[in-house]
mmCIF file with all atom_site columns, C-alpha atoms and ligand atoms in Angstrom:
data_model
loop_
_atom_site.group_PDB
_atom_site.id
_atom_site.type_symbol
_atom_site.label_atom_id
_atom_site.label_alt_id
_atom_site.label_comp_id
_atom_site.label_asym_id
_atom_site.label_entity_id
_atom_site.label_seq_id
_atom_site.pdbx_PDB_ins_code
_atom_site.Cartn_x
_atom_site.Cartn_y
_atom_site.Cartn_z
_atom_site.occupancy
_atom_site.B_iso_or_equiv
_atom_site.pdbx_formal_charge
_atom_site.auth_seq_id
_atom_site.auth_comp_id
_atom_site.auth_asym_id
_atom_site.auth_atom_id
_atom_site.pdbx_PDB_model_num
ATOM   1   C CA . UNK A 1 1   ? 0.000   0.000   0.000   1.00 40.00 ? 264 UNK A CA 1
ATOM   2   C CA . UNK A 1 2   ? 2.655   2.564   1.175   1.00 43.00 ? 265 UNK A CA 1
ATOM   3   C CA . UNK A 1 3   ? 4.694   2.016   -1.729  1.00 45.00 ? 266 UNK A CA 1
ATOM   4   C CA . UNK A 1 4   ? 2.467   2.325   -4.012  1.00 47.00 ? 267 UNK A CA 1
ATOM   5   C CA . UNK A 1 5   ? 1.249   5.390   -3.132  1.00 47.00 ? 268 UNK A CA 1
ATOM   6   C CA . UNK A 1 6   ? 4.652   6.426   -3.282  1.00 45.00 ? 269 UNK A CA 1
ATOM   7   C CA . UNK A 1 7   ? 4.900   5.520   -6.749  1.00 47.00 ? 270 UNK A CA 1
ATOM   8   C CA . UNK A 1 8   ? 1.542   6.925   -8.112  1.00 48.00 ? 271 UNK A CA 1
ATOM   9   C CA . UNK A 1 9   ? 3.156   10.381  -5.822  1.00 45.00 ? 272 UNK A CA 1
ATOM   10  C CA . UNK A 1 10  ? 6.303   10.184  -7.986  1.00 42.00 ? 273 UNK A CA 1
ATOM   11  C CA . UNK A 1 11  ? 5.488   9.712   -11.202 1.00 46.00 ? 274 UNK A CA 1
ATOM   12  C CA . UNK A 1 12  ? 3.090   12.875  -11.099 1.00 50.00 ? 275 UNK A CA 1
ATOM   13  C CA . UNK A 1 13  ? 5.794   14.678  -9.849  1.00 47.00 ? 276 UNK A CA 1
ATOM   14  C CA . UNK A 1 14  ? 7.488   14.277  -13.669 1.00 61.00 ? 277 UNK A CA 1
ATOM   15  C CA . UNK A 1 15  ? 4.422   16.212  -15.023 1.00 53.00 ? 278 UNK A CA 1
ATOM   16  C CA . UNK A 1 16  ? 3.359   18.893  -12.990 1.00 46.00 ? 279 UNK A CA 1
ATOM   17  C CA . UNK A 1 17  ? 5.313   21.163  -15.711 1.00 42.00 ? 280 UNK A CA 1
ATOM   18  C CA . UNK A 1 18  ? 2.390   20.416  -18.409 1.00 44.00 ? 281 UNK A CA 1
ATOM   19  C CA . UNK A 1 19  ? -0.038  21.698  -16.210 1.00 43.00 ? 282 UNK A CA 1
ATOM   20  C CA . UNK A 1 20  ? 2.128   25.277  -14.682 1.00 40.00 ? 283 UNK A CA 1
ATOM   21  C CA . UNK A 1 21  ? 2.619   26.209  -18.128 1.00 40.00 ? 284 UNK A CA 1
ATOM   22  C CA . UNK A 1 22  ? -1.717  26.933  -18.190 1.00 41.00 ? 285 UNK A CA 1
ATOM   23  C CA . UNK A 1 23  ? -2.873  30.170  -16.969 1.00 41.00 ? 286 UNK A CA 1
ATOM   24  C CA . UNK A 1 24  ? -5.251  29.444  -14.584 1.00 51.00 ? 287 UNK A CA 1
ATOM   25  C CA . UNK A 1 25  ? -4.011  25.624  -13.072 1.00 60.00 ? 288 UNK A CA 1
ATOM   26  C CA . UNK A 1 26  ? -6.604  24.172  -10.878 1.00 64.00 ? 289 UNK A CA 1
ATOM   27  C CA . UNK A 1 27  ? -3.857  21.520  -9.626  1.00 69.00 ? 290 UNK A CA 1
ATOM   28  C CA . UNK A 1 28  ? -1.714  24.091  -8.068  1.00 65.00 ? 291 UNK A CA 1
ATOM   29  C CA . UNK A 1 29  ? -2.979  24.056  -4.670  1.00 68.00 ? 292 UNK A CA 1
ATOM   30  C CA . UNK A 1 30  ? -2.549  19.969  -4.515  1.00 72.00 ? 293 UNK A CA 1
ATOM   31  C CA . UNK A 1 31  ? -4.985  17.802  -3.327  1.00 79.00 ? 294 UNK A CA 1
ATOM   32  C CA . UNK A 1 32  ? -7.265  19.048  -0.932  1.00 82.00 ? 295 UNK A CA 1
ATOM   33  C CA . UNK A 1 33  ? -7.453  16.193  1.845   1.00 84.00 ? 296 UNK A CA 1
ATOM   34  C CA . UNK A 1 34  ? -4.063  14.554  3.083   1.00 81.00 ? 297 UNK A CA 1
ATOM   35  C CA . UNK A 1 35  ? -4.781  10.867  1.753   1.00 80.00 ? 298 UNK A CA 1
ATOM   36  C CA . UNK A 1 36  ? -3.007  8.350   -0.344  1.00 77.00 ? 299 UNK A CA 1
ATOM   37  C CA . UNK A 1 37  ? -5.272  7.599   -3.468  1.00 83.00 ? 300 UNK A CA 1
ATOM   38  C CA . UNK A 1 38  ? -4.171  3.637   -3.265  1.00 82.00 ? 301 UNK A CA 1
ATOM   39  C CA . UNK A 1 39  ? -6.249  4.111   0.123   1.00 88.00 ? 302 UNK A CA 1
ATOM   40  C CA . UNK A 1 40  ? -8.935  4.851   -2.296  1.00 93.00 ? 303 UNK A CA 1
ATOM   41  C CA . UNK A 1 41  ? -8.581  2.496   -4.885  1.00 93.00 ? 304 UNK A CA 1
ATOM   42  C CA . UNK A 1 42  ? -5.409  -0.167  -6.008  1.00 92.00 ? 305 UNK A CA 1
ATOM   43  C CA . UNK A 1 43  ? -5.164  0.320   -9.743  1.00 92.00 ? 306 UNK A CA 1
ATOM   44  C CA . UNK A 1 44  ? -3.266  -2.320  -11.919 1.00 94.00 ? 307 UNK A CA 1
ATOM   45  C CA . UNK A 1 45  ? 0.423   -1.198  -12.166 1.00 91.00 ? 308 UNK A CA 1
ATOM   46  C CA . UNK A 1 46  ? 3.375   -1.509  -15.048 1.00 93.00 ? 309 UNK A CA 1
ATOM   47  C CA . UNK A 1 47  ? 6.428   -2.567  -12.489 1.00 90.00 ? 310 UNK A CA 1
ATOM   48  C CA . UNK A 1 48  ? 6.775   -3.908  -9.485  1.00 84.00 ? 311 UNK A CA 1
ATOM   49  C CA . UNK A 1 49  ? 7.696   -0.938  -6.429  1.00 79.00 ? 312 UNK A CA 1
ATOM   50  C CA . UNK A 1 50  ? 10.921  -1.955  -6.123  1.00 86.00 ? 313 UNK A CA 1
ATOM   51  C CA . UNK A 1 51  ? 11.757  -2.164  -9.932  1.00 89.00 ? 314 UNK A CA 1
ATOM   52  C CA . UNK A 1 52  ? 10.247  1.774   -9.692  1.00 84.00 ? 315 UNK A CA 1
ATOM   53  C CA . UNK A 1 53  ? 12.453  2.791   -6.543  1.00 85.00 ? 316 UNK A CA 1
ATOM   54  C CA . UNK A 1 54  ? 15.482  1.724   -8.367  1.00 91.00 ? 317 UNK A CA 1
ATOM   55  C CA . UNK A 1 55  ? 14.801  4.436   -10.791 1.00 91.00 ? 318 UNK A CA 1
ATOM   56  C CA . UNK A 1 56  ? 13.556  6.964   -8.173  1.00 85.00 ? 319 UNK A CA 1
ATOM   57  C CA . UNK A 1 57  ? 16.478  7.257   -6.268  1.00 90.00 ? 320 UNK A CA 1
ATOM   58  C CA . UNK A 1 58  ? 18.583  7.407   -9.446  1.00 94.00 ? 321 UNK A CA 1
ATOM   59  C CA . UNK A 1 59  ? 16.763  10.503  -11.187 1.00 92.00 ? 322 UNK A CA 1
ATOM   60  C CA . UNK A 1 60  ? 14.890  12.186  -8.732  1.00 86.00 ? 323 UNK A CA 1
ATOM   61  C CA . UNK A 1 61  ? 17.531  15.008  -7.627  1.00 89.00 ? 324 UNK A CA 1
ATOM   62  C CA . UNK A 1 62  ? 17.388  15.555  -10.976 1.00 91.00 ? 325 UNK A CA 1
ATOM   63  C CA . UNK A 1 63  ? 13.613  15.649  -11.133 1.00 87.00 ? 326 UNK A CA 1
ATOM   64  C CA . UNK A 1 64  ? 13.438  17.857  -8.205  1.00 83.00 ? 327 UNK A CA 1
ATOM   65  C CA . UNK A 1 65  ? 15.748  20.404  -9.971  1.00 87.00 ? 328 UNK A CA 1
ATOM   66  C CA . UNK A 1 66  ? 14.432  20.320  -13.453 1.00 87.00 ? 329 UNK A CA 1
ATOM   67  C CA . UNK A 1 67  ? 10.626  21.601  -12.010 1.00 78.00 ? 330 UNK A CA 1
ATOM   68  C CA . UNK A 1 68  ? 12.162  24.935  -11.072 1.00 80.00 ? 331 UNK A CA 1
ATOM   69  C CA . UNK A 1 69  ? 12.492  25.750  -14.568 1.00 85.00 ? 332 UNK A CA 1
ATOM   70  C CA . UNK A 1 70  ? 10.084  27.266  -17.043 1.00 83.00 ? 333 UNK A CA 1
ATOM   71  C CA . UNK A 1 71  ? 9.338   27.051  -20.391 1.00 85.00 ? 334 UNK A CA 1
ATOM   72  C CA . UNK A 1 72  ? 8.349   23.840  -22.315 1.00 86.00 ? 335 UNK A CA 1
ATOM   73  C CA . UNK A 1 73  ? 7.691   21.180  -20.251 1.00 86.00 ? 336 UNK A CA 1
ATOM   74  C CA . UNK A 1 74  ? 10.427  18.353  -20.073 1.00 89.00 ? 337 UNK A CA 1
ATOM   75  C CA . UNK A 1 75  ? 10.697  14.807  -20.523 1.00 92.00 ? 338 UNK A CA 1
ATOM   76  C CA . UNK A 1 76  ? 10.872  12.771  -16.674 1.00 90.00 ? 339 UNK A CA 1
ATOM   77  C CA . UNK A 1 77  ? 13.484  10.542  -16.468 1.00 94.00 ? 340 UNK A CA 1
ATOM   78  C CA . UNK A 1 78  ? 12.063  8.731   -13.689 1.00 90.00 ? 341 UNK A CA 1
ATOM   79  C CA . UNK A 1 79  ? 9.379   7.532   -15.858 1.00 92.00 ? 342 UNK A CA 1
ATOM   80  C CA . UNK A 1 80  ? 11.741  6.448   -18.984 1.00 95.00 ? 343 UNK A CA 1
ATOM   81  C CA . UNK A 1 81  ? 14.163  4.396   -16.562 1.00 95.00 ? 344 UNK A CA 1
ATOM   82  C CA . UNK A 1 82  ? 10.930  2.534   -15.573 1.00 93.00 ? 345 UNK A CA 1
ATOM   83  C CA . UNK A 1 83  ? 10.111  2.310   -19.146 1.00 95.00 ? 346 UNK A CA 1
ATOM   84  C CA . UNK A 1 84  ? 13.853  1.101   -19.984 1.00 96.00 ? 347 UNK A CA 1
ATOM   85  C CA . UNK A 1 85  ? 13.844  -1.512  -17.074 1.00 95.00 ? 348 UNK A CA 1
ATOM   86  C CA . UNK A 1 86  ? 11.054  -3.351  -18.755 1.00 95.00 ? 349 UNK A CA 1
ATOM   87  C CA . UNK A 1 87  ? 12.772  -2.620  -22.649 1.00 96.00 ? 350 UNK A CA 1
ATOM   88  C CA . UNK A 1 88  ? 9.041   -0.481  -23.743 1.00 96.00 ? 351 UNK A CA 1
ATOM   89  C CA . UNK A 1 89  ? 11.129  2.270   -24.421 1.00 97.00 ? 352 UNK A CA 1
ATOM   90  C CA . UNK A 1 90  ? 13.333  3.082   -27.345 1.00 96.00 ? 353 UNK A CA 1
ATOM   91  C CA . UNK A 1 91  ? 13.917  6.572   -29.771 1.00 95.00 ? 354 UNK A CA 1
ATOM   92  C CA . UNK A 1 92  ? 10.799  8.367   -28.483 1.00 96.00 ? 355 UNK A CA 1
ATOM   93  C CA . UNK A 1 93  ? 8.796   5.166   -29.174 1.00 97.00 ? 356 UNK A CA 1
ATOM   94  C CA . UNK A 1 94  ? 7.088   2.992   -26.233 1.00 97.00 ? 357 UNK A CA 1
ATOM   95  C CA . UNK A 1 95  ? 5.974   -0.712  -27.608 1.00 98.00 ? 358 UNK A CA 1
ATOM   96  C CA . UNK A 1 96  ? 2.503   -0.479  -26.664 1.00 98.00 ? 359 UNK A CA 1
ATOM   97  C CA . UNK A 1 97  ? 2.037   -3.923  -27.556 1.00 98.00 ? 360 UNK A CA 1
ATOM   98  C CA . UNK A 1 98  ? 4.399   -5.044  -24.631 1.00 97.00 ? 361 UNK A CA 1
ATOM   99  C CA . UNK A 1 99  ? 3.333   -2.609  -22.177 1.00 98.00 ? 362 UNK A CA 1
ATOM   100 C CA . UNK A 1 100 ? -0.331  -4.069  -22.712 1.00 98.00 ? 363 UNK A CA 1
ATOM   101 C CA . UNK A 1 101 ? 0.666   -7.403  -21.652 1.00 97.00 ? 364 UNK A CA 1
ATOM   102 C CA . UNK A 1 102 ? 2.559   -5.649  -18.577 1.00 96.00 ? 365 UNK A CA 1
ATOM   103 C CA . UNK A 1 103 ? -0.402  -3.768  -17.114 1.00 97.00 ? 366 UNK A CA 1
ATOM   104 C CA . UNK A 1 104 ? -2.705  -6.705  -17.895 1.00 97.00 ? 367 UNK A CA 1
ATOM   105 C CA . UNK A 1 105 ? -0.389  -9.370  -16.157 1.00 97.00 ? 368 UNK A CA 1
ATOM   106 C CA . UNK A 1 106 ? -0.772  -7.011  -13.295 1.00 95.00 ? 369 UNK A CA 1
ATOM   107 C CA . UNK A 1 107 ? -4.766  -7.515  -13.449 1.00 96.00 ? 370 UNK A CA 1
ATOM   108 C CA . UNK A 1 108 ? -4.822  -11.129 -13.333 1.00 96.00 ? 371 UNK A CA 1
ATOM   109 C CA . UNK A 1 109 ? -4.913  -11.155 -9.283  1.00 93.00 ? 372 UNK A CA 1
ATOM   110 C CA . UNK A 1 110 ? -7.029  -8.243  -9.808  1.00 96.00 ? 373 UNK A CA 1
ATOM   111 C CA . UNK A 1 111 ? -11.506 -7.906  -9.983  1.00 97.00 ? 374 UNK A CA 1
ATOM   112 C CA . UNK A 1 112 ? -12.125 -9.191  -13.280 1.00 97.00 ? 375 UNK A CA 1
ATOM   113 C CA . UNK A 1 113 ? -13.385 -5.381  -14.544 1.00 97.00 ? 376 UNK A CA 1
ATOM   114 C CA . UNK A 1 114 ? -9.932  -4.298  -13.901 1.00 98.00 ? 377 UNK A CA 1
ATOM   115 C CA . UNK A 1 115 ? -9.402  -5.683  -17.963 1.00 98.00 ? 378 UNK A CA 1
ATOM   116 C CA . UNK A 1 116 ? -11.483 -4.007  -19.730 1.00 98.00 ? 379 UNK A CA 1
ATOM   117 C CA . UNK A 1 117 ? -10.612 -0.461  -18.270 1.00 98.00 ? 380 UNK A CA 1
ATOM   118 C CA . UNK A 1 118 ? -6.569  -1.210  -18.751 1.00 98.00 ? 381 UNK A CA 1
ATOM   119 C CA . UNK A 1 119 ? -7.180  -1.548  -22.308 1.00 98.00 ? 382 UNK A CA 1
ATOM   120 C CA . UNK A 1 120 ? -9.582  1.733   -22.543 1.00 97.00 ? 383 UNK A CA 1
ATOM   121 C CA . UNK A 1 121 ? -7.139  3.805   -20.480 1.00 96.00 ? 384 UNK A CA 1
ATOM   122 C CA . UNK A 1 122 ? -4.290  2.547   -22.748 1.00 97.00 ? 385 UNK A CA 1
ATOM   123 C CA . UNK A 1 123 ? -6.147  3.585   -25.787 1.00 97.00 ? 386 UNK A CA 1
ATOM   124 C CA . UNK A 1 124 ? -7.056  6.916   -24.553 1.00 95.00 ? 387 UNK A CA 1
ATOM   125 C CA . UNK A 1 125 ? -3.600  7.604   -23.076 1.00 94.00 ? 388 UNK A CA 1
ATOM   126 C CA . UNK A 1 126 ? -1.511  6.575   -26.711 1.00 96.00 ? 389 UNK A CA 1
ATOM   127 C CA . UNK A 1 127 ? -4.451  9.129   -27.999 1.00 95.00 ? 390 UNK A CA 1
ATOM   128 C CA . UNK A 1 128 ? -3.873  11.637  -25.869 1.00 92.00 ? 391 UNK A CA 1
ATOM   129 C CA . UNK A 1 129 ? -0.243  11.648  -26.597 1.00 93.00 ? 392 UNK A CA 1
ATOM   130 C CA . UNK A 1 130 ? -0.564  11.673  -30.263 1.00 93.00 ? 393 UNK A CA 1
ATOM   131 C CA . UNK A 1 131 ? -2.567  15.043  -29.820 1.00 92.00 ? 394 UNK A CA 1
ATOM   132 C CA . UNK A 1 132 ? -0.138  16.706  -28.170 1.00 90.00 ? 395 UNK A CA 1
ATOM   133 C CA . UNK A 1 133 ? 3.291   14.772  -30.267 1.00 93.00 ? 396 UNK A CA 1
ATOM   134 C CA . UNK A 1 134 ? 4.039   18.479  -31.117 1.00 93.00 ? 397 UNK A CA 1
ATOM   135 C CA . UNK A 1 135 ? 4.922   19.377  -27.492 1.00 90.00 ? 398 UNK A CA 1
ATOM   136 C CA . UNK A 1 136 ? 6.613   15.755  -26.524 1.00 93.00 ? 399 UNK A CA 1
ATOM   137 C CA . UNK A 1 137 ? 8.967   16.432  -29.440 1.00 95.00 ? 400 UNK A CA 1
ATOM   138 C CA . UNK A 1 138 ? 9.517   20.047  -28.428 1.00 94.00 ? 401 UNK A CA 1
ATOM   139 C CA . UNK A 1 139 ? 10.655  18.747  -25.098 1.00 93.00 ? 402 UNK A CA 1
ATOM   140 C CA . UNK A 1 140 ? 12.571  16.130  -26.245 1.00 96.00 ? 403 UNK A CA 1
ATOM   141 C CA . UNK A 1 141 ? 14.656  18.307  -28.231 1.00 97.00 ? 404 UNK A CA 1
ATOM   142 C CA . UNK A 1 142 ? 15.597  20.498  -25.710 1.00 95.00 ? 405 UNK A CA 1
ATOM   143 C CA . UNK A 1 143 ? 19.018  21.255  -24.651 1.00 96.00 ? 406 UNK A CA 1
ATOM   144 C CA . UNK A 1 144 ? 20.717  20.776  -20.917 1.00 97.00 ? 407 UNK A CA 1
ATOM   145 C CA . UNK A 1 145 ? 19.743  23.511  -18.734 1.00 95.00 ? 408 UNK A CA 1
ATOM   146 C CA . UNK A 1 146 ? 22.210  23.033  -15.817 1.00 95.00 ? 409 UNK A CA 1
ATOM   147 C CA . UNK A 1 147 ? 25.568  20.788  -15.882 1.00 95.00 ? 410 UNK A CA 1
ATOM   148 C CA . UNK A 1 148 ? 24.940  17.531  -16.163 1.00 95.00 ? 411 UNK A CA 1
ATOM   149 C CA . UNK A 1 149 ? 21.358  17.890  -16.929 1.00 96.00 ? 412 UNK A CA 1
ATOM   150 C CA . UNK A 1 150 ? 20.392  14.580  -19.112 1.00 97.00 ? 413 UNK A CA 1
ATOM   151 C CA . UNK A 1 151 ? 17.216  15.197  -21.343 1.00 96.00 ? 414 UNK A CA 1
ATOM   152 C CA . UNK A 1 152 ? 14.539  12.623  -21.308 1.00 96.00 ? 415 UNK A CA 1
ATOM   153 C CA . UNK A 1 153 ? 12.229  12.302  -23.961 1.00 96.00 ? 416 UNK A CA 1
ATOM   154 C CA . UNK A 1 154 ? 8.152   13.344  -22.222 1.00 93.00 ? 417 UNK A CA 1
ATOM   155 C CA . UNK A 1 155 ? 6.834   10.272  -24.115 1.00 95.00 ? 418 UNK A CA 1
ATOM   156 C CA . UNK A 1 156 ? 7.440   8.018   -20.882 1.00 94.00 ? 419 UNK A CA 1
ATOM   157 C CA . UNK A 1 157 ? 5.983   10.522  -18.195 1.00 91.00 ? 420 UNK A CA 1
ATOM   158 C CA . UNK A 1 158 ? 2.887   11.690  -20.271 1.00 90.00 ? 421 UNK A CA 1
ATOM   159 C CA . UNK A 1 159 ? 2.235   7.953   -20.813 1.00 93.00 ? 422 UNK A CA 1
ATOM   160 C CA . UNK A 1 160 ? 2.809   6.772   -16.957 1.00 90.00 ? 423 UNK A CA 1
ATOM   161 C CA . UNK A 1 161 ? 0.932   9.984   -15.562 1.00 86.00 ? 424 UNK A CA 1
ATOM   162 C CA . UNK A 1 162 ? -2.331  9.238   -18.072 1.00 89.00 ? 425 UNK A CA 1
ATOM   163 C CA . UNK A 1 163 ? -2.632  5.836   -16.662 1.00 91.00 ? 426 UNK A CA 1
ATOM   164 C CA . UNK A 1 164 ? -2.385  6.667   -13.055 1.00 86.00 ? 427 UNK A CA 1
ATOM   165 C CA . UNK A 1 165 ? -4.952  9.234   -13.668 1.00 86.00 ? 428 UNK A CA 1
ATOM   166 C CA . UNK A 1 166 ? -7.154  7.268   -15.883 1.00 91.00 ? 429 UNK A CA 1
ATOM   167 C CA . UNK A 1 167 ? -7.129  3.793   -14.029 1.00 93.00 ? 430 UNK A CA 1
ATOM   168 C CA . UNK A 1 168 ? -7.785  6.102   -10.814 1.00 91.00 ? 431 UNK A CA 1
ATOM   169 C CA . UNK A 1 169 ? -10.815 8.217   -12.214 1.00 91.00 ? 432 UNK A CA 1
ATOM   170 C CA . UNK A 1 170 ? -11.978 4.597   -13.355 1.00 94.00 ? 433 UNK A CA 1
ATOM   171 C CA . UNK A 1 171 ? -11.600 2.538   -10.386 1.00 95.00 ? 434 UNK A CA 1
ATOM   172 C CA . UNK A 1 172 ? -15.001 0.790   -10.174 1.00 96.00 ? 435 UNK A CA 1
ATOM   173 C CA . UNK A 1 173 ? -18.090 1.757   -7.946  1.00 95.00 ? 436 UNK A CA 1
ATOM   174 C CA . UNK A 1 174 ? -17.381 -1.633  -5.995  1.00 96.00 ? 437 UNK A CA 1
ATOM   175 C CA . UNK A 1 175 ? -13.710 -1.207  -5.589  1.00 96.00 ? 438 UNK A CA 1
ATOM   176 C CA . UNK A 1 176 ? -13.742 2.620   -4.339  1.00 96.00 ? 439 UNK A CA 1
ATOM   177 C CA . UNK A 1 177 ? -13.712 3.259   -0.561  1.00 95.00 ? 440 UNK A CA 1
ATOM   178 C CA . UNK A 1 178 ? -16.351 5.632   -0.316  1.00 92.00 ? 441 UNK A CA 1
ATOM   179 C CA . UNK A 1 179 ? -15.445 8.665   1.978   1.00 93.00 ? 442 UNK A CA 1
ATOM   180 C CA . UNK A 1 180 ? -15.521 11.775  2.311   1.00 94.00 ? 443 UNK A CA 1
ATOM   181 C CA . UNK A 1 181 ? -11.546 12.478  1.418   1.00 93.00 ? 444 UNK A CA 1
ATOM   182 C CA . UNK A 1 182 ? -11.954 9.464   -1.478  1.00 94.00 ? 445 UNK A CA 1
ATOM   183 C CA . UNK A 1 183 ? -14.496 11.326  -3.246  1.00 93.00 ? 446 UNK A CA 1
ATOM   184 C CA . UNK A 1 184 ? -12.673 14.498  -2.594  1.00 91.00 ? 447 UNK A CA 1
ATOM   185 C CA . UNK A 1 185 ? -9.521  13.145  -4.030  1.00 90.00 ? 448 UNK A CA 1
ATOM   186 C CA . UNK A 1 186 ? -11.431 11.343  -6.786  1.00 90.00 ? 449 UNK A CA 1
ATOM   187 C CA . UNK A 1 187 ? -12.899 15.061  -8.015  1.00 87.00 ? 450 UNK A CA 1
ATOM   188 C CA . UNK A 1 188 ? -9.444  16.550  -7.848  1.00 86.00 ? 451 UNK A CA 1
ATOM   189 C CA . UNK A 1 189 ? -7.750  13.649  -9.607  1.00 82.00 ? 452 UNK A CA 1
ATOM   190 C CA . UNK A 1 190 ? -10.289 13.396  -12.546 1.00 80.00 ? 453 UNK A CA 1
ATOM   191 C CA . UNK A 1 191 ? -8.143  16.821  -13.847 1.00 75.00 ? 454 UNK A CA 1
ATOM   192 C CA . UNK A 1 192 ? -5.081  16.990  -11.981 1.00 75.00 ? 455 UNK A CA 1
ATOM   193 C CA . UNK A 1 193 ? -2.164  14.794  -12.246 1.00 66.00 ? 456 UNK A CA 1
ATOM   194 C CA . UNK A 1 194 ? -0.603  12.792  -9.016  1.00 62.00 ? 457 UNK A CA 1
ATOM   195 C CA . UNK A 1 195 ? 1.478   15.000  -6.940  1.00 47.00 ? 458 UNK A CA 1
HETATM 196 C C1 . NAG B 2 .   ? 16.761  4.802   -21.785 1.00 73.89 ? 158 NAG B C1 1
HETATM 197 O O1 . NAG B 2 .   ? 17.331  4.076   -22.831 1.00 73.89 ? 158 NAG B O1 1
HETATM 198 C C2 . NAG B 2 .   ? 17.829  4.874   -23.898 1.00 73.89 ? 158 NAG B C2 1
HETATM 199 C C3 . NAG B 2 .   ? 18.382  3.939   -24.934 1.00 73.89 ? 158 NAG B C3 1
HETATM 200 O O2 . NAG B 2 .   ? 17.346  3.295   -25.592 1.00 73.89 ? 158 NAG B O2 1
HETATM 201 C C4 . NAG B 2 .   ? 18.896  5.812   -23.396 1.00 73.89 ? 158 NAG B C4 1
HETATM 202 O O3 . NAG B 2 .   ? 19.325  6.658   -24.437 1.00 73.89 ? 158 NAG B O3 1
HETATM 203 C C5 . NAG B 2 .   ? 18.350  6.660   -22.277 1.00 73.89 ? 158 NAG B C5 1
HETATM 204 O O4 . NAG B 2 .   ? 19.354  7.443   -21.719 1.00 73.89 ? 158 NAG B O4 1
HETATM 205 C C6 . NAG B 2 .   ? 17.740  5.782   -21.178 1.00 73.89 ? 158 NAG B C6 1
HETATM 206 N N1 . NAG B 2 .   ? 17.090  6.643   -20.210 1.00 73.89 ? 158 NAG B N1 1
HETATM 207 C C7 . NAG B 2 .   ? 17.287  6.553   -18.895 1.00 73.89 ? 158 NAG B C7 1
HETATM 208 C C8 . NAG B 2 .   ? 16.573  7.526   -18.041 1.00 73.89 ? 158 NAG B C8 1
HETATM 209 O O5 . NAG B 2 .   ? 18.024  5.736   -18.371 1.00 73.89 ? 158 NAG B O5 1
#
């Protein structure tokens, strides 16, 4: 439970910049109650936590620093290590083919429902970052902003932060603890990323 809270927490973290660089960002304040969504609802899940901590503790000084900056949103290299630990990624492609079986290997201990929404969210989420390819190829052409700065190409992030949204907003009636702060974060999440 903790620690995958943690990693639904982290991953978000990689795309707060898409939402800062809209006027008026209704995520800015965080959520408003002080609970961990997989208190809410477990979603199904691409890597195991400790596949995803590997990768956390290796890029997220780097993380931390690139969200200071402004202008076009960059790629998080948290998300692409996780994406290169299970080979999905390669030259600004992920194999959605082989990330399908990966998120629906992690359903099979899973309600049966679970399915069915994996293969929606994926659909919508590979749609969703075809619409905005101009901006994922803007970032991943940027240029180091600080020494040692590596550039990571947004593909990974925008991919990982759509499913944790998605499979949260579509947790199922019979799955979702309904409280208060749930339904709260539920509301909040349906538009703002994990963070
Ligand atoms: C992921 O793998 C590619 C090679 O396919 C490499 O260029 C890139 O640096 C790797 N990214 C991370 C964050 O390790």
């Amino acid at each position: 439970m903790m620690a995958k809270g943690r990693i639904i927490t982290i991953i978000a973290l990689c795309v707060v910049g898409f939402y800062s660089v809209l006027a008026d960002n209704p995520c800015l304040q965080g959520p408003p109650v002080p609970k961990n969504a997989a208190e809410c609802c477990v979603t199904p899940f691409l890597v195991e936590p400790s596949a995803f901590m590997t990768c956390h503790s290796k890029w997220i000084g780097q993380t931390k620093r690139q969200m200071a900056l402004e202008g076009i949103p960059r790629g998080c290299c948290v998300a692409e290590c996780v994406m290169n630990s299970t080979k999905l990624y390669s030259d600004g492609k992920i194999d959605r083919e082989a990330l399908t079986k990966l998120y629906l290997g992690s359903t099979k201990t899973m309600a049966s429902e679970w399915k069915q929404i994996t293969l929606d969210a994926i659909d919508g989420c590979f749609k969703m970052a075809d619409s905005m390819k101009d901006d994922i190829e803007a970032g991943a052409k940027l240029t180091p902003a600080f020494e040692g700065e590596q550039i990571c190409h947004p593909i990974s992030g925008t991919i990982l932060a759509c499913m944790g949204m998605t499979l949260f907003a579509e947790c199922p009636a019979k799955l979702f603890t309904v409280n208060d702060d749930c339904n709260k974060l539920k509301t909040y999440h349906s538009k703002c990323p994990f963070s």
